[in-house]
Tab-separated table of C-alpha atoms in Angstrom:
chain	number	residue	atom	x	y	z
A	15	UNK	CA	0.000	0.000	0.000
A	16	UNK	CA	1.304	3.455	-0.921
A	17	UNK	CA	2.234	5.654	2.069
A	18	UNK	CA	-0.535	8.243	1.631
A	19	UNK	CA	-3.060	5.476	1.010
A	20	UNK	CA	-1.905	3.922	4.285
A	21	UNK	CA	-2.362	7.280	6.021
A	22	UNK	CA	-5.887	7.602	4.598
A	23	UNK	CA	-6.596	4.063	5.760
A	24	UNK	CA	-5.584	4.932	9.315
A	25	UNK	CA	-7.578	8.176	9.220
A	26	UNK	CA	-10.574	6.173	7.986
A	27	UNK	CA	-10.238	3.732	10.878
A	28	UNK	CA	-10.041	6.620	13.349
A	29	UNK	CA	-13.093	8.351	11.881
A	30	UNK	CA	-14.979	5.057	11.848
A	31	UNK	CA	-14.272	4.447	15.531
A	32	UNK	CA	-15.113	8.023	16.490
A	33	UNK	CA	-18.342	7.830	14.475
A	34	UNK	CA	-19.445	4.621	16.169
A	35	UNK	CA	-18.295	5.223	19.725
A	36	UNK	CA	-17.882	8.988	20.146
A	37	UNK	CA	-14.349	8.351	21.427
A	38	UNK	CA	-12.153	11.452	21.338
A	39	UNK	CA	-9.968	11.364	18.223
A	40	UNK	CA	-6.528	12.124	19.696
A	41	UNK	CA	-6.212	8.922	21.760
A	42	UNK	CA	-7.686	6.877	18.926
A	43	UNK	CA	-5.027	8.236	16.574
A	44	UNK	CA	-2.297	7.522	19.126
A	45	UNK	CA	-3.527	3.959	19.519
A	46	UNK	CA	-3.558	3.392	15.749
A	47	UNK	CA	-0.087	4.876	15.341
A	48	UNK	CA	1.395	2.569	17.983
A	49	UNK	CA	0.959	-0.241	15.471
A	50	UNK	CA	2.510	1.698	12.564
A	51	UNK	CA	5.879	3.157	11.730
A	52	UNK	CA	5.015	6.267	9.723
A	53	UNK	CA	7.100	9.320	9.025
A	54	UNK	CA	6.110	12.677	10.482
A	55	UNK	CA	4.551	13.933	7.248
A	56	UNK	CA	2.126	11.016	7.110
A	57	UNK	CA	1.203	11.421	10.779
A	58	UNK	CA	0.472	15.085	10.046
A	59	UNK	CA	-1.651	14.073	7.037
A	60	UNK	CA	-3.689	11.731	9.265
A	61	UNK	CA	-4.213	14.533	11.786
A	62	UNK	CA	-5.213	16.971	9.038
A	63	UNK	CA	-7.807	14.547	7.715
A	64	UNK	CA	-9.308	13.626	11.082
A	65	UNK	CA	-9.282	17.096	12.632
A	66	UNK	CA	-10.301	18.680	9.331
A	67	UNK	CA	-13.359	16.460	8.970
A	68	UNK	CA	-14.724	16.139	12.501
A	69	UNK	CA	-15.735	19.796	12.999
A	70	UNK	CA	-17.576	19.915	9.663
A	71	UNK	CA	-19.037	16.414	9.520
A	72	UNK	CA	-22.631	17.616	9.347
A	73	UNK	CA	-21.821	20.035	6.495
A	74	UNK	CA	-20.010	17.295	4.564
A	75	UNK	CA	-22.957	14.992	5.187
A	76	UNK	CA	-25.361	17.607	3.806
A	77	UNK	CA	-23.490	17.679	0.491
A	78	UNK	CA	-23.228	13.889	0.387
A	79	UNK	CA	-26.959	13.520	1.093
A	80	UNK	CA	-27.805	15.784	-1.818
A	81	UNK	CA	-25.969	13.403	-4.157
A	82	UNK	CA	-27.213	10.132	-2.745
A	83	UNK	CA	-30.880	10.960	-2.112
A	84	UNK	CA	-31.972	7.347	-2.515
A	85	UNK	CA	-29.669	6.451	0.386
A	86	UNK	CA	-30.399	8.506	3.519
A	87	UNK	CA	-27.043	9.024	5.222
A	88	UNK	CA	-28.202	7.365	8.426
A	89	UNK	CA	-28.783	4.224	6.330
A	90	UNK	CA	-25.383	4.352	4.598
A	91	UNK	CA	-22.784	2.084	6.188
A	92	UNK	CA	-20.530	3.956	8.627
A	93	UNK	CA	-17.419	2.987	6.679
A	94	UNK	CA	-18.952	4.177	3.393
A	95	UNK	CA	-19.933	7.590	4.684
A	96	UNK	CA	-16.480	8.121	6.191
A	97	UNK	CA	-14.821	7.202	2.897
A	98	UNK	CA	-17.042	9.784	1.195
A	99	UNK	CA	-16.235	12.392	3.848
A	100	UNK	CA	-12.488	11.922	3.417
A	101	UNK	CA	-12.583	12.275	-0.362
A	102	UNK	CA	-14.943	15.253	-0.297
A	103	UNK	CA	-12.813	16.984	2.329
A	104	UNK	CA	-9.633	16.352	0.329
A	105	UNK	CA	-10.826	17.731	-2.996
A	106	UNK	CA	-13.486	20.283	-2.066
A	107	UNK	CA	-12.604	21.620	1.360
A	108	UNK	CA	-8.863	21.329	1.849
A	109	UNK	CA	-8.077	21.193	-1.858
A	110	UNK	CA	-4.962	19.140	-1.117
A	111	UNK	CA	-5.738	16.376	-3.597
A	112	UNK	CA	-6.841	16.489	-7.235
A	113	UNK	CA	-10.410	15.261	-7.746
A	114	UNK	CA	-9.476	12.169	-9.757
A	115	UNK	CA	-6.845	11.139	-7.213
A	116	UNK	CA	-9.267	11.621	-4.298
A	117	UNK	CA	-11.921	9.528	-6.052
A	118	UNK	CA	-9.444	6.776	-6.956
A	119	UNK	CA	-8.122	6.678	-3.392
A	120	UNK	CA	-11.693	6.510	-2.050
A	121	UNK	CA	-12.444	3.599	-4.383
A	122	UNK	CA	-9.317	1.812	-3.137
A	123	UNK	CA	-10.437	2.300	0.481
A	124	UNK	CA	-13.905	1.095	-0.499
A	125	UNK	CA	-12.420	-2.090	-1.955
A	126	UNK	CA	-10.384	-2.687	1.203
A	127	UNK	CA	-12.981	-1.850	3.842
A	128	UNK	CA	-16.414	-1.737	2.234
A	129	UNK	CA	-18.940	-4.216	0.950
A	130	UNK	CA	-18.875	-5.507	-2.626
A	131	UNK	CA	-21.136	-2.680	-3.792
A	132	UNK	CA	-19.250	0.078	-1.957
A	133	UNK	CA	-16.722	0.980	-4.705
A	134	UNK	CA	-19.490	1.619	-7.237
A	135	UNK	CA	-21.560	3.579	-4.719
A	136	UNK	CA	-18.573	5.712	-3.679
A	137	UNK	CA	-17.599	6.348	-7.303
A	138	UNK	CA	-21.137	7.437	-8.214
A	139	UNK	CA	-21.603	9.799	-5.286
A	140	UNK	CA	-18.136	11.334	-5.603
A	141	UNK	CA	-18.580	11.716	-9.356
A	142	UNK	CA	-21.707	13.785	-8.727
A	143	UNK	CA	-19.952	15.814	-6.031
A	144	UNK	CA	-16.957	16.418	-8.297
A	145	UNK	CA	-19.267	18.089	-10.812
A	146	UNK	CA	-20.068	20.671	-8.117
A	147	UNK	CA	-16.543	20.990	-6.741
A	148	UNK	CA	-16.257	24.765	-7.226
A	149	UNK	CA	-19.658	25.436	-5.670
A	150	UNK	CA	-18.826	23.246	-2.671
A	151	UNK	CA	-15.389	24.861	-2.277
A	152	UNK	CA	-16.981	28.286	-2.275
A	153	UNK	CA	-19.584	27.326	0.327
A	154	UNK	CA	-16.911	25.907	2.633
A	155	UNK	CA	-14.651	28.918	2.082
A	156	UNK	CA	-17.531	31.216	3.016
A	157	UNK	CA	-18.291	29.108	6.090
A	158	UNK	CA	-14.631	29.170	7.206
A	159	UNK	CA	-14.328	32.906	6.560
A	160	UNK	CA	-17.511	33.512	8.568
A	161	UNK	CA	-16.152	31.454	11.462
A	162	UNK	CA	-12.889	33.423	11.415
A	163	UNK	CA	-14.707	36.771	11.600
A	164	UNK	CA	-16.898	35.505	14.447
A	165	UNK	CA	-13.878	34.587	16.591
A	166	UNK	CA	-13.060	36.653	19.666
A	167	UNK	CA	-10.080	38.990	19.420
A	168	UNK	CA	-6.838	37.293	20.407
A	169	UNK	CA	-7.983	33.847	19.260
A	170	UNK	CA	-5.880	33.893	16.091
A	171	UNK	CA	-3.987	30.677	15.627
A	172	UNK	CA	-6.546	28.668	17.578
A	173	UNK	CA	-8.369	25.892	15.717
A	174	UNK	CA	-11.608	26.905	14.031
C-alpha cells in the first residue's frame, strides 16, 4: 500500500471508531499509530484529515446527502460515509488532492474496507460531487471565513 493510502486508511479507521463510539480522536489516533511506523509527514496528514473532517461532519454529510438521495445518510454504512467524507474533504474543502486522485483513493479504500457494492456507490456519489466541486469549495470557504470573523479577538492561531 502506498504511504498516503496507508495514512488515509488509518484516518478512515479513526473516523470510523469516532463515528461509532464517540471516542475522542486524539487517543484513537495515538492507539492506531502505535501499530505503525510512519514518518512525520504522514502522521500530520492523518491529523489533518481527522481534525479537518470532525468539525464539519454535518456540512459534509449535507453535500453527500444531496448526491445520494436514494440512500439517507443514516442508512449508509458507517465505513462508506467516512470514505465519502475523506474524499470530499480532500478535494473540495482542503483542496490538497486532485479530484481524480481523491476519487481513486476513495475507491481503493472502499475495496479494502467496504462491501462488494461500496466501490461503485462511492464512485457514483463522488462523481456527482466532483461536478459541483467549485460550488462546494466556495460554500466551505464562506463558512470558514464567517467562522474566522466571528472569533473573539486574540484567538488567532486557535483551531476553528
